[in-house]
Amino acid sequence: MSNTRKPVFMRLAIREALKNVRKPQGGPFGACIVKKGRVLAAARNTVLRQDATCHAEMNAIRAASRKLRSFNLSGCVIYSTTEPCPMCFAAIHWARISRVVYGTTIKDVAKLGFNELDIPNLKMKKLGKSGVRVYPGFLRGECRVLLKTWQDAGRREVY
């Protein structure tokens, strides 16, 4: 297994997302940012707190940037339970995060009713000539279970 893909960090992102099953503040999405094996931030989606930009990745980027006192997160890896949306991928690029590792796809969550722009990360990387390395499908089965758990928990707001 590559040093880039460590299950412990994706599972931390999953645990963050599961908080929205118990106390919904957003969708079933979590993210974790790591640098040199050290967790800088773990966050979940909090869009339902009245801010459409509070995706898990955005919340994690904000927290990691505060911790490092810099917008520049080069050398970091972000683990995301679902493929980052175009807004989040752009933020990952601008923050200079080196790698994105994700589980489920934009298409997977669109099936749940989320209003996603169907532009895959690999396409954005190519079109934007981004240096971010993309690792799709990591622990996809566990991330799909997260989506099912959220869906089965009852009426949930999608956006």
mmCIF file of C-alpha atoms in Angstrom:
data_model
loop_
_atom_site.group_PDB
_atom_site.id
_atom_site.type_symbol
_atom_site.label_atom_id
_atom_site.label_comp_id
_atom_site.label_asym_id
_atom_site.label_seq_id
_atom_site.Cartn_x
_atom_site.Cartn_y
_atom_site.Cartn_z
ATOM 1 C CA MET A 1 0.000 0.000 0.000
ATOM 2 C CA SER A 2 1.217 3.454 -0.874
ATOM 3 C CA ASN A 3 2.216 5.903 1.850
ATOM 4 C CA THR A 4 -0.349 8.206 0.262
ATOM 5 C CA ARG A 5 -3.309 6.004 1.129
ATOM 6 C CA LYS A 6 -3.665 5.109 4.791
ATOM 7 C CA PRO A 7 -6.971 3.631 5.979
ATOM 8 C CA VAL A 8 -6.705 5.225 9.430
ATOM 9 C CA PHE A 9 -7.060 8.715 7.941
ATOM 10 C CA MET A 10 -10.024 7.852 5.706
ATOM 11 C CA ARG A 11 -11.707 6.200 8.668
ATOM 12 C CA LEU A 12 -11.220 9.400 10.653
ATOM 13 C CA ALA A 13 -13.021 11.270 7.863
ATOM 14 C CA ILE A 14 -15.800 8.653 7.955
ATOM 15 C CA ARG A 15 -16.165 9.080 11.739
ATOM 16 C CA GLU A 16 -16.486 12.831 11.255
ATOM 17 C CA ALA A 17 -19.196 12.339 8.629
ATOM 18 C CA LEU A 18 -21.096 9.942 10.895
ATOM 19 C CA LYS A 19 -21.643 12.829 13.321
ATOM 20 C CA ASN A 20 -24.192 14.091 10.776
ATOM 21 C CA VAL A 21 -26.158 10.873 11.185
ATOM 22 C CA ARG A 22 -26.592 11.532 14.912
ATOM 23 C CA LYS A 23 -26.953 15.330 14.746
ATOM 24 C CA PRO A 24 -27.452 16.473 11.154
ATOM 25 C CA GLN A 25 -25.707 19.735 10.286
ATOM 26 C CA GLY A 26 -25.041 18.740 6.712
ATOM 27 C CA GLY A 27 -24.699 15.778 4.416
ATOM 28 C CA PRO A 28 -22.814 12.500 4.897
ATOM 29 C CA PHE A 29 -19.413 13.934 4.069
ATOM 30 C CA GLY A 30 -16.152 14.038 6.004
ATOM 31 C CA ALA A 31 -12.556 15.054 5.332
ATOM 32 C CA CYS A 32 -9.194 14.759 7.021
ATOM 33 C CA ILE A 33 -5.971 16.636 6.186
ATOM 34 C CA VAL A 34 -2.643 15.054 7.022
ATOM 35 C CA LYS A 35 0.946 16.244 6.730
ATOM 36 C CA LYS A 36 3.892 13.912 7.345
ATOM 37 C CA GLY A 37 1.632 11.409 9.094
ATOM 38 C CA ARG A 38 0.174 14.025 11.468
ATOM 39 C CA VAL A 39 -3.505 14.974 11.374
ATOM 40 C CA LEU A 40 -3.899 18.724 10.939
ATOM 41 C CA ALA A 41 -7.674 18.761 10.677
ATOM 42 C CA ALA A 42 -10.726 16.531 10.503
ATOM 43 C CA ALA A 43 -14.095 18.023 9.611
ATOM 44 C CA ARG A 44 -17.576 17.259 8.433
ATOM 45 C CA ASN A 45 -20.049 19.018 6.197
ATOM 46 C CA THR A 46 -21.979 21.776 8.001
ATOM 47 C CA VAL A 47 -23.922 23.325 5.112
ATOM 48 C CA LEU A 48 -27.193 23.246 7.056
ATOM 49 C CA ARG A 49 -25.777 25.823 9.457
ATOM 50 C CA GLN A 50 -26.675 28.359 6.725
ATOM 51 C CA ASP A 51 -23.474 28.402 4.657
ATOM 52 C CA ALA A 52 -23.354 26.619 1.307
ATOM 53 C CA THR A 53 -19.533 26.713 1.305
ATOM 54 C CA CYS A 54 -19.179 24.642 4.481
ATOM 55 C CA HIS A 55 -18.388 21.375 2.761
ATOM 56 C CA ALA A 56 -16.200 18.974 4.741
ATOM 57 C CA GLU A 57 -13.161 19.723 2.585
ATOM 58 C CA MET A 58 -13.594 23.493 2.949
ATOM 59 C CA ASN A 59 -13.982 23.184 6.720
ATOM 60 C CA ALA A 60 -10.876 20.984 6.912
ATOM 61 C CA ILE A 61 -8.850 23.387 4.725
ATOM 62 C CA ARG A 62 -9.845 26.316 6.936
ATOM 63 C CA ALA A 63 -8.863 24.437 10.106
ATOM 64 C CA ALA A 64 -5.548 23.178 8.684
ATOM 65 C CA SER A 65 -4.686 26.666 7.412
ATOM 66 C CA ARG A 66 -5.358 28.136 10.859
ATOM 67 C CA LYS A 67 -3.186 25.465 12.446
ATOM 68 C CA LEU A 68 -0.284 26.103 10.061
ATOM 69 C CA ARG A 69 -0.989 29.863 9.905
ATOM 70 C CA SER A 70 -0.758 29.682 6.140
ATOM 71 C CA PHE A 71 -2.943 29.191 3.104
ATOM 72 C CA ASN A 72 -0.154 27.016 1.698
ATOM 73 C CA LEU A 73 -0.867 23.381 2.504
ATOM 74 C CA SER A 74 1.728 21.892 0.160
ATOM 75 C CA GLY A 75 2.895 18.480 1.255
ATOM 76 C CA CYS A 76 -0.541 17.701 2.689
ATOM 77 C CA VAL A 77 -2.922 14.906 1.758
ATOM 78 C CA ILE A 78 -6.671 15.382 2.028
ATOM 79 C CA TYR A 79 -8.847 12.327 2.558
ATOM 80 C CA SER A 80 -12.467 12.870 1.550
ATOM 81 C CA THR A 81 -15.265 10.354 1.942
ATOM 82 C CA THR A 82 -16.704 11.510 -1.397
ATOM 83 C CA GLU A 83 -15.032 12.976 -4.466
ATOM 84 C CA PRO A 84 -14.631 16.714 -3.892
ATOM 85 C CA CYS A 85 -17.065 18.920 -5.781
ATOM 86 C CA PRO A 86 -15.668 21.529 -8.199
ATOM 87 C CA MET A 87 -15.612 24.217 -5.469
ATOM 88 C CA CYS A 88 -13.684 21.966 -3.105
ATOM 89 C CA PHE A 89 -11.301 20.706 -5.783
ATOM 90 C CA ALA A 90 -10.500 24.309 -6.715
ATOM 91 C CA ALA A 91 -9.836 25.122 -3.038
ATOM 92 C CA ILE A 92 -7.609 22.046 -2.763
ATOM 93 C CA HIS A 93 -5.683 23.250 -5.814
ATOM 94 C CA TRP A 94 -5.376 26.841 -4.519
ATOM 95 C CA ALA A 95 -4.286 25.621 -1.083
ATOM 96 C CA ARG A 96 -1.569 23.663 -2.885
ATOM 97 C CA ILE A 97 -2.592 20.383 -1.267
ATOM 98 C CA SER A 98 -0.452 17.722 -2.907
ATOM 99 C CA ARG A 99 -2.861 14.778 -2.987
ATOM 100 C CA VAL A 100 -6.578 14.081 -2.726
ATOM 101 C CA VAL A 101 -7.735 10.597 -1.759
ATOM 102 C CA TYR A 102 -11.475 9.919 -1.941
ATOM 103 C CA GLY A 103 -13.972 7.073 -1.575
ATOM 104 C CA THR A 104 -17.317 7.448 -3.333
ATOM 105 C CA THR A 105 -17.925 9.529 -6.445
ATOM 106 C CA ILE A 106 -19.921 12.631 -7.288
ATOM 107 C CA LYS A 107 -22.300 10.343 -9.204
ATOM 108 C CA ASP A 108 -22.873 8.230 -6.060
ATOM 109 C CA VAL A 109 -24.142 11.206 -4.044
ATOM 110 C CA ALA A 110 -26.096 12.670 -6.961
ATOM 111 C CA LYS A 111 -28.149 9.445 -6.801
ATOM 112 C CA LEU A 112 -29.095 10.415 -3.228
ATOM 113 C CA GLY A 113 -30.485 13.712 -4.535
ATOM 114 C CA PHE A 114 -27.568 16.059 -3.879
ATOM 115 C CA ASN A 115 -27.361 18.855 -6.457
ATOM 116 C CA GLU A 116 -23.884 18.016 -7.695
ATOM 117 C CA LEU A 117 -22.045 19.365 -10.707
ATOM 118 C CA ASP A 118 -20.925 16.203 -12.458
ATOM 119 C CA ILE A 119 -17.354 17.244 -13.214
ATOM 120 C CA PRO A 120 -14.960 14.545 -12.007
ATOM 121 C CA ASN A 121 -11.732 15.531 -10.250
ATOM 122 C CA LEU A 122 -9.583 13.886 -12.900
ATOM 123 C CA LYS A 123 -11.280 16.016 -15.578
ATOM 124 C CA MET A 124 -10.813 19.225 -13.538
ATOM 125 C CA LYS A 125 -7.178 18.285 -12.940
ATOM 126 C CA LYS A 126 -6.604 17.823 -16.658
ATOM 127 C CA LEU A 127 -8.523 20.910 -17.821
ATOM 128 C CA GLY A 128 -6.972 23.129 -15.162
ATOM 129 C CA LYS A 129 -3.486 21.638 -15.517
ATOM 130 C CA SER A 130 -3.466 21.101 -11.749
ATOM 131 C CA GLY A 131 -0.575 19.350 -10.055
ATOM 132 C CA VAL A 132 -2.833 17.766 -7.435
ATOM 133 C CA ARG A 133 -2.516 13.977 -7.509
ATOM 134 C CA VAL A 134 -5.904 12.232 -7.399
ATOM 135 C CA TYR A 135 -6.496 8.786 -5.885
ATOM 136 C CA PRO A 136 -10.136 7.712 -6.444
ATOM 137 C CA GLY A 137 -12.072 4.822 -4.925
ATOM 138 C CA PHE A 138 -10.084 4.426 -1.689
ATOM 139 C CA LEU A 139 -12.092 2.417 0.867
ATOM 140 C CA ARG A 140 -15.050 2.931 -1.450
ATOM 141 C CA GLY A 141 -17.033 0.126 0.193
ATOM 142 C CA GLU A 142 -16.755 1.720 3.628
ATOM 143 C CA CYS A 143 -17.662 5.121 2.203
ATOM 144 C CA ARG A 144 -20.710 3.610 0.484
ATOM 145 C CA VAL A 145 -21.786 2.146 3.831
ATOM 146 C CA LEU A 146 -21.534 5.682 5.253
ATOM 147 C CA LEU A 147 -23.924 6.968 2.547
ATOM 148 C CA LYS A 148 -26.352 4.099 3.219
ATOM 149 C CA THR A 149 -26.207 4.681 6.989
ATOM 150 C CA TRP A 150 -27.014 8.358 6.466
ATOM 151 C CA GLN A 151 -29.834 7.529 4.047
ATOM 152 C CA ASP A 152 -31.320 4.856 6.341
ATOM 153 C CA ALA A 153 -31.267 7.207 9.361
ATOM 154 C CA GLY A 154 -34.483 8.775 8.155
ATOM 155 C CA ARG A 155 -35.495 11.995 6.533
ATOM 156 C CA ARG A 156 -32.394 13.967 5.647
ATOM 157 C CA GLU A 157 -32.167 17.279 3.858
ATOM 158 C CA VAL A 158 -30.289 17.259 0.560
ATOM 159 C CA TYR A 159 -29.036 20.396 -1.152
#
